[in-house]
Amino acid sequence: MALTDALFTGTSGLKSLGHGMSVVGDNVANLNTTAFKGARVTFQDVMAQSINTASGSGQLGRGATVQALYPTFGQGSFESTASPTDLAIAGNGFFMVKEPGSTGNVFYTRDGQFTVDKNGYLVNPAGFRVQGWQIDENTGDITGAITDIRIDRTSSPVATSKIDVITNLDAREELESIIVNLNGDVDDGNTVNTTFVIRDVNGVDHKIYVELTYNATLNKWDYTFRENGPSGAVLAQGTGVTSTRATLQLPDTKENVIIDWSALTHTSSPDSLSAPGREGRVEISLSGGANDYLQNDTWVYRDFTVKDANGTDRNLRIWLYYDSGDSRWDYYVVENPTTPAPADPTGEGGTILAQGTNVADTSAWFFLDGTTQMVTIDWSQVPTSGTGTAVTTLADTEYPLQEIPTLFDRWDARNETPLASTEYTYRTTLTIYDSLGTPHEITIYYDTTTRDNTYEFLVTCNPSEDQRDFVRDTDPMQWTTEEGNITVTREVQSGNTFAQSKRGVLMYGRLAFDNQGNVKVFYETYRLDANTGAPVRIINTSGVPVADPTDGFEATGANGYPLLIADFLGIDLVDNRPAGSEQDQGANAKALQQIELNFGYYYKDSWRSESVRTTQYATSNSTIFYDQNGFGPGSLESLSVDTDGVITGHYSNGRVIPLWMVALANFNAPERLDKVGGNLFRETTGSGPPITGKPRTNGLGSIAPNSLEQSNVDLGEQFVKMIIFQRGFQADARIITVTDTMLDELINLKR
């Protein structure tokens, strides 16, 4: 019956409009719900019923029903908050949160009300864990797969690997001077001469031959200074001069040395000339005829004495053995040797100062027992073949030594103050860290040299904190190398005192400046071998880094700065290790702390300057800037998030570490996501799978930190819809009441 159909049609309208009013009510109720997305309801008519009409078949509507109910994902406004972990998405995308303990129960939300829980996880109010990528601290790139974001509340210590020290060194400082005061006596018209050794700042010995002639009538002098004897190259020369002082320049280092003979007397005594200083160079020669040679394959020895710095004669003996089969030498240097001499050095009862086996060199160095006084011994003048007789007798010549004291020489860790304040022109100190986060002071000393526009520098630590292997070994200076199929060994048993005195020295070198006050070259730069304590050259006299330093580490670091090696932890290295590679020192050598020293210059084919650099200007010595990249342990103080979703930790030790990147997801049909409450959505077949990515990529929005997205419900729009739904509901209700009246009239027809 048509009237009954009218009742059902009106009822469908009431039902549909009731759903519409429910949608409005839900939208209004969530007006202040964070990131709430208001829903939109649409209606459709119900399939019509066919009826007969005068003009033919017609269709009669059966009412209305809900057509669709979708959330609207329009952008909500942002509310600023004080929490750095309150995040909002400006644009498309959803945060991903995962239920703890589940394997795949991932939900999606626009609500960024996140906090860090007791376990360090970034969670939403329901305790679901926010998903993201961990960031590699060194590269800044994301690593691994998307996983739970967990904030480290502590910052691990980081060992210092680079020191930046930028200074100005006063160009007005006076140069160091080397004066050799000669002694002796010379009469009128006579010529005197002497030979002594100058050990330059590179440790190279130069034999200087001095010849003087005195003219008493004119009180004038003729002088000649030569290198390597009477027939050597002339270094300086003068005729008829009244001055008793002249200057020579060393050929390699260009250092100026002043020779002063003002103390010479003019009496009837025998003519003589000598230079002061301890004896620091010994030359061994063959005592025989011009064509004689050393007898091969047998031990020979020579006793000699060396005068030390106190003027005491030290009794020494050198043993030499030349192997004619491989053309190599064995040698021993002994102090206070056995008397009479034994058949070979194995029977010696004295103190062995140095020894070597299968060496190709014809020189060695050692220290006088219990001192830091280095002596060079050279037997290059001993022939091993000839047309004369094979002899076993050796001769010796000792030369007084004039040393150019450097910062390295002056440092003595055995003293309470290793380097007196009068020994340098400037110093600067900064703090670095070892791998455990322990702080250590590094002090860099600077001083002028005997060369114009050249400064020397010494990098040191507190000697008591220096735990390199050589400071703990009884006999630190031991080397073993393989040269083809021959094993070469060297030992300087007398080097212990020297090693102890240099405890705390990390690097020594020199800086040459140009006329604009900029460093033009590093040269003659050394560090100490962590295993032996011996100086290791890393930059040569030409300013070129050494290709293969003898301690097995690179001369410069990854950034091109000179590399020093430190050890504050007491790492044990292999004794008697082969030199030449880092692995040869044992696996523990990799744990030694390698630190680049940046003065504002790096090596790349040549020394190049950076924008901020060490200079030599005519102004006071000063530290312009210093820094280092190590850190001690620290605790988390605060977090910050940038627009790319990178969560950065700020720690009490000063570290600022990028920790995580928040992951975002989007869907091809986000309107088809399933609402599960708690401002969460779940993936459905209709929505399609999530498309994940970094913020601000692939159409995903950016992150707004310290912000929360508000509901996108428009209250005015909802009130308008409420009125429309109300009026529609009233009209549908009127349909039902009118139809009821009509049915009542129909029932009353029987009366």
XYZ file of C-alpha atoms in Angstrom:
751
model
C 0.000 0.000 0.000
C 1.324 3.462 -0.913
C 0.712 4.964 2.516
C 2.777 2.214 4.144
C 5.556 2.889 1.629
C 5.455 6.542 2.628
C 6.047 5.560 6.252
C 9.136 3.507 5.342
C 10.397 6.270 3.068
C 10.139 8.815 5.858
C 11.811 6.404 8.251
C 14.811 6.025 5.906
C 15.178 9.785 5.883
C 15.067 9.959 9.647
C 17.698 7.208 9.860
C 20.017 8.829 7.321
C 19.710 12.270 8.854
C 20.268 10.738 12.275
C 23.570 9.313 10.997
C 24.387 12.732 9.581
C 23.678 14.343 12.930
C 25.913 11.718 14.584
C 28.742 12.667 12.232
C 28.260 16.342 13.115
C 28.180 15.426 16.775
C 31.410 13.425 16.471
C 33.113 16.267 14.623
C 32.039 18.836 17.196
C 32.942 16.529 20.068
C 36.509 16.211 18.674
C 36.902 19.907 18.040
C 39.874 19.981 20.456
C 41.244 16.512 19.682
C 44.857 16.712 18.473
C 45.202 16.081 14.739
C 41.566 14.952 14.509
C 40.313 14.686 10.953
C 36.657 15.574 10.637
C 34.350 13.231 8.757
C 32.064 14.079 5.867
C 28.843 12.186 5.231
C 26.994 12.062 1.903
C 23.630 10.509 1.043
C 22.066 8.691 -1.869
C 18.579 7.617 -2.857
C 17.414 4.024 -2.476
C 16.588 1.929 -5.547
C 13.217 3.097 -6.905
C 10.059 0.933 -7.211
C 8.342 0.658 -10.590
C 4.620 1.539 -10.723
C 2.011 1.762 -13.529
C 0.906 5.196 -14.617
C -1.464 6.475 -17.208
C 1.452 7.254 -19.401
C 3.172 3.977 -18.741
C 5.586 2.583 -16.204
C 7.129 5.000 -13.688
C 9.551 4.874 -10.736
C 8.746 5.705 -7.183
C 11.625 6.530 -4.813
C 12.009 4.452 -1.649
C 13.817 7.035 0.460
C 17.491 7.859 1.298
C 20.470 6.117 2.792
C 24.093 7.009 3.673
C 26.226 6.985 0.542
C 29.697 7.510 1.995
C 31.386 8.481 5.234
C 35.042 9.552 4.835
C 37.493 11.492 6.983
C 38.778 14.731 5.481
C 42.562 15.069 5.604
C 42.805 18.811 5.251
C 45.668 20.449 7.172
C 44.848 21.493 10.701
C 46.345 24.579 12.291
C 49.451 24.280 14.506
C 49.669 24.972 18.209
C 53.111 25.827 19.598
C 54.232 23.873 22.649
C 57.242 23.798 24.975
C 58.052 20.145 24.300
C 60.627 19.490 21.550
C 59.151 16.033 20.990
C 55.731 17.452 20.110
C 55.752 17.092 16.344
C 53.366 18.090 13.599
C 53.391 17.233 9.905
C 53.155 20.173 7.536
C 51.790 18.481 4.440
C 51.059 14.878 3.592
C 51.954 11.824 5.589
C 51.514 9.990 8.866
C 53.767 9.125 11.754
C 54.312 5.417 12.207
C 53.891 3.912 15.678
C 54.289 0.303 16.681
C 52.785 -1.637 19.544
C 55.570 -2.841 21.889
C 56.257 -6.547 21.701
C 54.443 -7.009 18.409
C 56.061 -7.950 15.138
C 53.884 -6.113 12.663
C 51.191 -4.232 14.560
C 51.953 -0.820 13.047
C 49.548 2.104 13.244
C 49.529 5.492 11.575
C 48.709 8.840 13.096
C 48.902 12.572 12.590
C 48.992 13.099 16.343
C 52.593 13.942 17.266
C 52.222 14.088 21.061
C 55.391 12.080 21.753
C 57.420 11.654 24.911
C 60.453 9.603 25.924
C 59.548 6.730 28.247
C 61.638 5.233 31.045
C 63.403 2.909 28.605
C 64.360 5.738 26.264
C 61.780 4.945 23.576
C 59.919 7.770 21.857
C 56.245 6.866 22.395
C 52.744 8.264 21.913
C 50.274 8.604 24.860
C 49.252 4.947 24.417
C 52.864 3.780 24.751
C 53.233 2.844 21.087
C 56.797 3.380 19.838
C 57.527 5.913 17.112
C 59.352 4.499 14.100
C 62.401 5.950 12.352
C 65.945 5.440 11.093
C 69.082 5.615 13.195
C 71.641 8.170 11.983
C 75.328 7.423 11.602
C 77.116 9.961 13.776
C 80.097 10.278 11.461
C 78.419 10.457 8.064
C 75.057 11.939 9.044
C 73.270 9.361 6.862
C 70.488 7.066 7.964
C 71.447 3.455 8.605
C 69.558 0.182 8.747
C 65.810 -0.364 8.489
C 62.930 1.501 10.082
C 62.749 0.549 13.751
C 61.761 1.807 17.202
C 63.282 5.194 18.020
C 65.267 4.886 21.244
C 67.115 7.906 22.603
C 70.544 7.376 24.183
C 70.524 9.169 27.515
C 74.307 9.030 27.773
C 76.971 10.078 25.318
C 79.946 7.761 25.008
C 83.374 9.393 25.186
C 85.146 10.102 21.925
C 88.923 10.058 21.684
C 90.450 13.180 20.206
C 91.640 12.624 16.651
C 92.305 16.226 15.601
C 93.719 19.263 17.368
C 93.294 22.747 15.909
C 95.759 25.330 17.229
C 96.022 28.660 15.423
C 98.563 31.129 16.776
C 100.510 34.195 15.818
C 104.244 33.985 16.468
C 105.903 37.351 16.878
C 108.162 38.147 13.922
C 110.109 40.579 16.115
C 111.587 37.866 18.341
C 115.353 37.637 18.221
C 116.949 34.654 16.522
C 118.814 32.040 18.508
C 122.579 32.187 18.103
C 125.259 29.509 18.152
C 128.676 30.650 19.216
C 131.720 28.361 19.188
C 134.463 29.874 21.367
C 137.853 28.550 20.289
C 140.806 28.222 22.665
C 144.553 28.022 22.046
C 147.695 29.971 21.263
C 149.194 31.286 18.034
C 152.317 33.326 17.390
C 152.890 35.991 14.802
C 152.859 34.652 11.268
C 151.859 31.168 12.294
C 148.814 29.134 11.236
C 146.751 26.943 13.571
C 143.862 24.620 12.804
C 141.398 22.322 14.449
C 138.405 20.195 13.525
C 135.181 19.881 15.513
C 131.652 18.680 14.811
C 128.462 20.718 14.672
C 125.312 18.619 15.034
C 122.602 20.602 13.288
C 118.947 20.765 14.243
C 118.295 17.761 12.022
C 120.752 15.641 14.002
C 123.254 15.572 11.119
C 126.944 15.873 12.005
C 129.063 18.399 10.112
C 132.837 18.235 10.504
C 134.092 21.805 10.506
C 137.755 22.481 9.754
C 138.983 25.872 11.042
C 142.280 27.431 9.959
C 143.562 30.726 11.436
C 146.687 32.798 10.629
C 147.732 35.704 12.846
C 149.590 38.861 11.765
C 150.817 40.520 14.955
C 152.167 43.598 13.176
C 148.791 44.541 11.752
C 146.813 42.698 14.425
C 144.811 41.079 11.660
C 143.661 37.584 10.833
C 143.193 35.291 7.909
C 140.564 32.584 8.403
C 139.075 29.711 6.442
C 136.188 27.493 7.510
C 135.706 24.294 5.556
C 133.490 21.237 5.765
C 135.100 17.791 5.982
C 138.763 18.679 6.365
C 141.447 20.838 4.748
C 140.310 20.021 1.223
C 136.582 20.337 1.880
C 134.155 22.943 0.589
C 134.739 26.459 1.895
C 131.905 27.631 4.149
C 133.392 31.037 4.998
C 136.695 32.834 4.368
C 138.379 36.131 5.210
C 141.757 37.854 4.713
C 143.273 40.644 6.777
C 140.302 41.093 9.093
C 140.532 42.792 12.465
C 137.486 41.053 13.916
C 137.977 37.868 15.903
C 134.524 36.612 15.030
C 133.080 35.286 11.786
C 129.917 33.480 10.706
C 129.483 30.326 8.675
C 126.255 28.832 7.362
C 125.556 25.127 7.510
C 124.870 23.857 3.987
C 121.710 21.836 4.658
C 119.751 23.694 7.321
C 121.127 27.185 6.524
C 121.763 27.781 10.199
C 124.258 30.482 11.057
C 127.090 29.535 13.407
C 129.406 32.161 14.905
C 133.060 31.161 15.340
C 134.809 33.291 17.975
C 138.587 33.143 18.545
C 138.972 36.240 20.714
C 140.234 34.072 23.604
C 143.348 32.962 21.703
C 146.631 34.024 23.300
C 149.945 34.985 21.686
C 152.818 33.641 23.746
C 155.880 31.562 23.143
C 153.893 28.465 23.988
C 153.471 25.806 21.316
C 150.832 26.829 18.844
C 147.481 25.156 19.407
C 143.793 25.504 18.598
C 140.840 23.604 20.024
C 137.066 23.777 20.337
C 135.167 23.174 23.583
C 132.404 20.643 24.137
C 132.012 16.985 24.861
C 133.112 14.447 22.312
C 130.079 13.337 20.354
C 131.464 11.810 17.193
C 133.938 8.953 16.801
C 135.417 7.922 13.462
C 137.000 4.497 13.149
C 139.660 3.953 10.514
C 142.087 1.197 9.571
C 145.581 1.272 11.043
C 147.598 -0.018 8.130
C 149.065 0.778 4.755
C 147.347 2.639 1.976
C 146.153 -0.567 0.263
C 145.495 -2.617 3.389
C 141.988 -3.692 4.289
C 140.058 -5.152 7.192
C 140.295 -8.881 7.649
C 136.886 -10.302 6.836
C 134.775 -12.817 8.742
C 136.457 -12.234 12.083
C 135.797 -10.008 15.101
C 138.106 -7.008 15.522
C 137.925 -4.330 18.175
C 139.188 -0.898 19.122
C 139.398 0.695 22.581
C 138.887 4.436 22.770
C 137.764 7.117 25.211
C 135.084 9.770 24.887
C 134.938 12.857 27.078
C 131.406 13.457 28.368
C 129.702 16.745 29.244
C 131.278 16.687 32.720
C 134.768 16.325 31.257
C 135.030 12.696 32.377
C 136.733 10.194 30.101
C 134.451 7.255 29.340
C 136.201 4.020 28.380
C 134.577 2.401 25.367
C 135.209 -0.434 22.947
C 133.757 -1.142 19.521
C 133.620 -4.650 18.039
C 133.221 -5.010 14.277
C 132.604 -8.091 12.142
C 132.383 -7.891 8.354
C 130.652 -10.840 6.686
C 132.127 -11.206 3.208
C 129.260 -13.521 2.209
C 126.456 -10.967 2.444
C 128.589 -7.788 2.713
C 127.016 -6.833 6.030
C 128.266 -5.823 9.457
C 127.787 -6.952 13.029
C 128.834 -4.536 15.745
C 128.892 -4.050 19.520
C 129.646 -0.889 21.493
C 130.659 -1.589 25.101
C 131.407 0.740 28.003
C 133.970 -0.316 30.655
C 135.005 -3.320 28.564
C 136.689 -6.445 29.883
C 140.472 -6.300 30.252
C 142.142 -8.042 28.597
C 139.748 -8.174 25.670
C 137.990 -11.518 25.126
C 138.074 -13.406 21.851
C 134.758 -11.950 20.755
C 132.028 -9.697 22.212
C 130.084 -12.581 23.724
C 132.712 -12.688 26.446
C 132.402 -9.016 27.357
C 131.675 -8.163 30.975
C 131.084 -4.463 30.453
C 127.877 -2.595 29.653
C 126.620 -3.058 26.105
C 125.510 0.349 24.804
C 124.427 -0.671 21.292
C 124.607 -3.640 18.977
C 123.551 -4.630 15.505
C 123.408 -7.719 13.322
C 123.472 -7.934 9.518
C 123.360 -4.161 9.066
C 124.295 -2.578 5.779
C 125.079 0.809 7.359
C 128.574 1.784 8.474
C 127.472 3.996 11.354
C 125.565 3.654 14.600
C 124.571 5.801 17.543
C 124.376 5.191 21.256
C 124.158 7.040 24.536
C 126.825 7.207 27.167
C 125.596 4.902 29.915
C 123.058 6.570 32.184
C 122.949 9.822 30.188
C 121.100 11.420 27.308
C 124.361 12.294 25.548
C 124.199 10.724 22.114
C 127.419 9.687 20.389
C 127.686 8.851 16.695
C 130.257 6.252 15.683
C 131.247 5.925 12.039
C 133.424 3.245 10.391
C 132.781 4.158 6.766
C 136.536 4.786 6.365
C 137.335 1.118 7.073
C 138.019 -0.636 3.718
C 136.878 -4.240 3.412
C 138.955 -5.075 0.331
C 142.196 -3.957 -1.274
C 145.464 -5.019 -2.861
C 147.458 -4.873 0.377
C 147.326 -6.912 3.545
C 144.271 -7.966 5.545
C 144.824 -6.405 8.995
C 142.886 -6.387 12.274
C 144.159 -3.145 13.793
C 141.828 -0.152 13.970
C 142.376 3.506 14.776
C 139.987 6.104 16.177
C 139.469 9.852 16.139
C 137.146 11.708 18.504
C 135.696 15.110 17.711
C 134.338 17.705 20.135
C 130.674 18.326 19.526
C 128.840 21.623 19.247
C 125.126 20.946 19.533
C 122.345 23.316 18.558
C 119.948 22.984 21.486
C 116.343 22.556 20.400
C 113.129 22.429 22.386
C 113.337 18.678 22.013
C 116.842 18.595 23.498
C 115.879 20.882 26.373
C 112.861 18.839 27.436
C 113.676 16.568 30.354
C 110.748 14.723 31.896
C 112.858 13.756 34.892
C 112.704 17.357 36.116
C 109.754 18.737 38.033
C 109.435 21.343 35.272
C 110.452 19.527 32.078
C 110.971 22.753 30.140
C 111.934 25.961 31.912
C 110.088 29.157 31.002
C 113.343 30.670 29.738
C 113.679 27.947 27.092
C 110.786 29.031 24.854
C 109.123 32.189 23.624
C 105.468 31.107 23.735
C 103.253 28.239 24.848
C 99.577 27.358 24.576
C 97.572 24.585 26.241
C 94.340 22.770 25.452
C 92.523 19.691 26.746
C 92.018 16.505 24.759
C 90.366 13.174 25.613
C 91.376 9.533 25.382
C 89.008 6.712 24.418
C 87.754 6.427 28.011
C 86.861 10.095 28.126
C 89.695 11.024 30.482
C 90.911 14.590 29.875
C 94.589 15.296 29.239
C 96.359 18.593 28.790
C 98.358 19.095 25.619
C 100.896 21.916 25.633
C 102.571 23.269 22.525
C 105.793 25.241 22.953
C 107.217 27.592 20.331
C 110.681 29.090 20.048
C 112.811 30.904 17.525
C 115.660 29.078 15.814
C 118.985 30.031 14.282
C 117.211 30.416 10.941
C 115.430 33.581 9.955
C 111.601 33.282 9.689
C 111.707 29.829 11.251
C 110.090 28.665 14.478
C 110.361 25.302 16.163
C 107.470 23.709 18.038
C 107.227 20.949 20.621
C 103.953 19.135 21.356
C 103.842 17.558 24.811
C 101.578 16.008 27.406
C 102.004 15.571 31.139
C 104.885 13.063 31.469
C 103.074 11.212 34.263
C 100.125 10.582 31.907
C 102.239 9.327 29.021
C 101.829 5.535 28.977
C 103.471 4.665 25.679
C 105.155 1.304 25.667
C 108.719 2.634 25.654
C 108.308 4.397 29.016
C 107.492 1.033 30.624
C 110.160 -1.108 28.921
C 113.554 -1.731 30.505
C 115.260 -1.796 27.086
C 112.889 0.039 24.763
C 115.063 0.691 21.712
C 114.987 -2.573 19.810
C 114.341 -3.072 16.095
C 114.056 -6.085 13.834
C 113.611 -5.671 10.099
C 113.520 -8.015 7.150
C 115.611 -6.965 4.153
C 114.922 -9.614 1.591
C 115.807 -12.932 3.231
C 118.121 -11.288 5.775
C 116.978 -10.431 9.293
C 118.506 -7.197 10.571
C 118.494 -6.383 14.281
C 119.491 -3.204 16.089
C 119.462 -2.467 19.778
C 120.417 0.652 21.703
C 120.444 -0.690 25.244
C 121.749 2.656 26.483
C 118.599 4.441 25.274
C 116.508 3.924 28.399
C 117.599 7.147 30.087
C 116.991 9.105 26.910
C 113.525 7.538 26.524
C 112.615 8.388 30.110
C 113.775 11.971 29.663
C 111.592 12.383 26.566
C 108.482 11.002 28.198
C 105.605 13.293 27.325
C 107.022 14.442 23.966
C 104.498 13.768 21.211
C 105.911 15.739 18.272
C 108.741 18.083 17.387
C 109.137 20.089 14.206
C 109.829 23.374 12.523
C 107.755 25.925 10.621
C 109.290 28.124 7.930
C 107.366 31.326 7.183
C 107.368 33.391 4.009
C 107.659 37.168 3.800
C 103.894 37.530 4.172
C 103.966 35.782 7.531
C 102.378 32.542 6.342
C 103.832 29.081 6.771
C 105.396 28.001 3.519
C 106.571 24.606 4.715
C 106.784 22.213 7.615
C 110.167 20.521 7.721
C 112.179 18.128 9.849
C 109.195 17.049 11.912
C 109.409 14.048 14.225
C 107.303 12.026 16.598
C 108.517 9.404 19.044
C 108.062 5.732 18.252
C 105.496 4.522 20.785
C 107.347 1.226 21.055
C 110.998 2.309 21.190
C 111.006 6.006 22.071
C 113.320 6.772 19.150
C 112.579 9.866 17.046
C 110.683 8.993 13.861
C 110.973 11.427 10.979
C 107.608 12.149 9.370
C 108.488 15.267 7.331
C 111.896 15.613 5.707
C 114.223 18.588 5.226
C 112.417 19.526 2.003
C 109.048 19.669 3.721
C 107.705 16.488 2.111
C 105.938 13.898 4.302
C 107.883 10.661 4.595
C 106.267 7.898 2.565
C 106.828 5.116 5.106
C 107.770 6.289 8.617
C 109.655 3.650 10.584
C 106.957 3.316 13.266
C 104.469 2.023 10.686
C 101.945 4.858 10.897
C 101.239 7.437 8.207
C 103.095 10.740 8.283
C 99.906 12.749 7.848
C 96.306 11.959 8.697
C 93.211 11.769 6.534
C 92.964 15.574 6.410
C 96.606 16.099 5.462
C 97.759 17.344 8.864
C 100.886 15.959 10.602
C 100.012 12.900 12.692
C 101.168 12.290 16.252
C 100.740 9.057 18.225
C 99.691 9.086 21.888
C 98.873 6.452 24.474
C 97.269 7.325 27.802
C 95.979 3.797 28.501
C 99.167 1.712 28.688
C 98.688 -0.419 25.574
C 101.217 -3.244 25.373
C 103.004 -3.542 22.059
C 105.107 -6.402 20.766
C 108.743 -6.218 21.910
C 111.450 -6.720 19.292
C 108.799 -6.142 16.688
C 109.681 -5.691 13.019
C 109.539 -2.093 11.911
C 107.817 -0.927 8.794
C 104.123 -1.617 9.277
C 101.518 -0.964 11.874
C 100.558 -4.627 12.030
C 104.162 -5.522 12.829
C 103.809 -3.837 16.187
C 101.036 -6.222 17.152
C 97.273 -5.919 16.909
C 97.216 -3.606 19.925
C 98.999 -0.913 17.930
C 95.703 -0.125 16.232
C 94.413 1.098 19.585
C 97.085 3.779 19.865
C 95.549 7.239 19.698
C 96.305 8.926 16.394
C 95.874 12.704 16.490
C 96.204 15.141 13.607
C 97.793 18.496 14.425
C 96.211 21.370 12.517
C 98.086 24.666 12.459
C 95.912 25.825 9.570
C 98.028 24.072 6.934
C 97.551 20.718 5.254
C 99.595 18.749 2.747
C 98.218 17.957 -0.696
C 101.087 17.849 -3.183
C 102.387 20.875 -1.269
C 101.582 22.683 1.970
C 98.377 24.644 1.541
C 96.822 27.156 3.899
C 93.317 27.396 5.218
C 91.368 30.592 5.837
C 92.348 30.572 9.517
C 96.000 29.715 9.966
C 99.107 30.167 12.071
C 101.035 33.307 11.136
C 104.233 35.201 11.896
C 103.264 38.851 12.095
C 104.999 41.669 13.935
C 102.627 41.582 16.869
C 102.615 39.796 20.196
C 102.517 36.039 20.482
C 98.932 34.916 20.923
C 96.567 31.999 20.465
C 93.909 33.007 17.965
C 91.859 29.825 18.079
C 92.061 26.308 19.396
C 89.731 23.341 19.381
C 89.708 19.560 19.396
C 87.131 16.956 18.409
C 87.189 14.679 21.457
C 84.632 14.442 24.249
C 84.324 12.996 27.695
C 81.239 11.010 28.762
C 78.036 13.030 29.039
C 74.347 12.775 29.886
C 71.386 13.907 27.813
C 70.293 17.449 28.611
C 67.830 18.201 25.832
C 66.505 17.156 22.451
C 65.794 19.122 19.326
C 64.104 18.193 16.058
C 64.516 19.907 12.706
C 62.179 20.135 9.727
C 63.738 17.018 8.212
C 62.670 15.029 11.234
C 66.215 14.637 12.581
C 66.217 14.189 16.342
C 69.398 15.643 17.840
C 70.659 15.032 21.358
C 72.396 17.773 23.348
C 74.656 16.280 26.018
C 76.361 17.662 29.109
C 79.818 17.082 27.595
C 79.058 19.560 24.828
C 78.304 16.996 22.148
C 75.456 17.650 19.746
C 74.689 14.312 18.106
C 72.129 13.584 15.375
C 70.455 10.422 16.668
C 67.383 9.497 14.637
C 65.241 10.552 11.711
C 61.477 10.216 12.055
C 59.953 8.065 9.311
C 56.747 9.129 7.558
C 54.258 7.074 5.577
C 51.582 7.955 3.060
C 48.821 6.061 1.256
C 47.310 6.266 -2.189
C 43.828 6.331 -0.589
C 44.242 7.624 2.978
C 40.444 8.166 3.223
C 40.040 4.381 3.259
C 42.209 3.891 6.362
C 40.527 2.217 9.292
C 40.060 4.338 12.430
C 40.978 2.335 15.523
C 40.658 5.059 18.186
C 43.322 6.943 20.023
C 43.917 9.128 16.932
C 45.276 6.025 15.173
C 44.625 4.578 11.748
C 45.223 1.112 10.402
C 46.067 0.002 6.898
C 43.240 -1.583 4.888
C 42.915 -3.183 1.489
C 41.147 -0.071 0.295
C 43.888 2.270 1.453
C 46.686 0.300 -0.176
C 50.100 -0.385 1.415
C 52.066 2.434 3.093
C 54.695 4.327 1.114
C 57.447 5.231 3.570
C 60.150 7.858 3.240
C 62.052 10.725 4.762
C 60.211 13.953 5.539
C 60.245 16.435 2.641
C 60.805 13.695 0.066
C 58.491 11.939 -2.383
C 55.543 14.235 -1.615
C 55.786 13.801 2.154
C 55.439 16.844 4.385
C 58.024 18.450 6.635
C 58.196 18.236 10.409
C 57.211 21.158 12.623
C 58.921 20.674 16.028
C 57.464 22.078 19.241
C 54.054 21.987 17.547
C 50.864 19.955 17.543
C 48.371 19.810 14.713
C 44.872 20.786 15.790
C 41.550 19.365 14.641
C 40.588 20.407 11.139
C 36.883 20.618 12.058
C 35.235 23.922 11.002
C 32.672 24.682 13.710
C 30.695 27.093 11.545
C 30.378 24.507 8.818
C 29.241 21.926 11.341
C 26.530 24.295 12.706
C 25.207 24.882 9.182
C 25.047 21.144 8.582
C 23.398 20.675 11.947
C 20.642 23.094 10.956
C 20.184 21.404 7.598
C 20.020 17.962 9.188
C 17.611 19.249 11.835
C 15.246 20.785 9.269
C 15.413 17.699 7.126
C 14.673 15.532 10.138
C 11.667 17.734 11.014
C 10.342 17.463 7.466
C 10.749 13.685 7.403
C 9.006 13.442 10.756
C 6.155 15.497 9.313
C 5.848 12.979 6.444
C 5.326 10.219 8.983
C 2.748 12.154 11.052
C 0.795 13.188 7.944
C 0.822 9.623 6.639
C -0.385 8.467 10.035
C -3.309 10.906 9.793
C -4.135 9.599 6.347
C -4.091 6.017 7.633
C -6.363 7.070 10.446
C -8.851 8.520 7.922
C -8.652 5.298 5.960
C -9.455 3.224 9.016
C -12.409 5.467 9.816
C -14.020 4.775 6.436
C -15.872 1.746 7.896
C -17.827 4.023 10.129
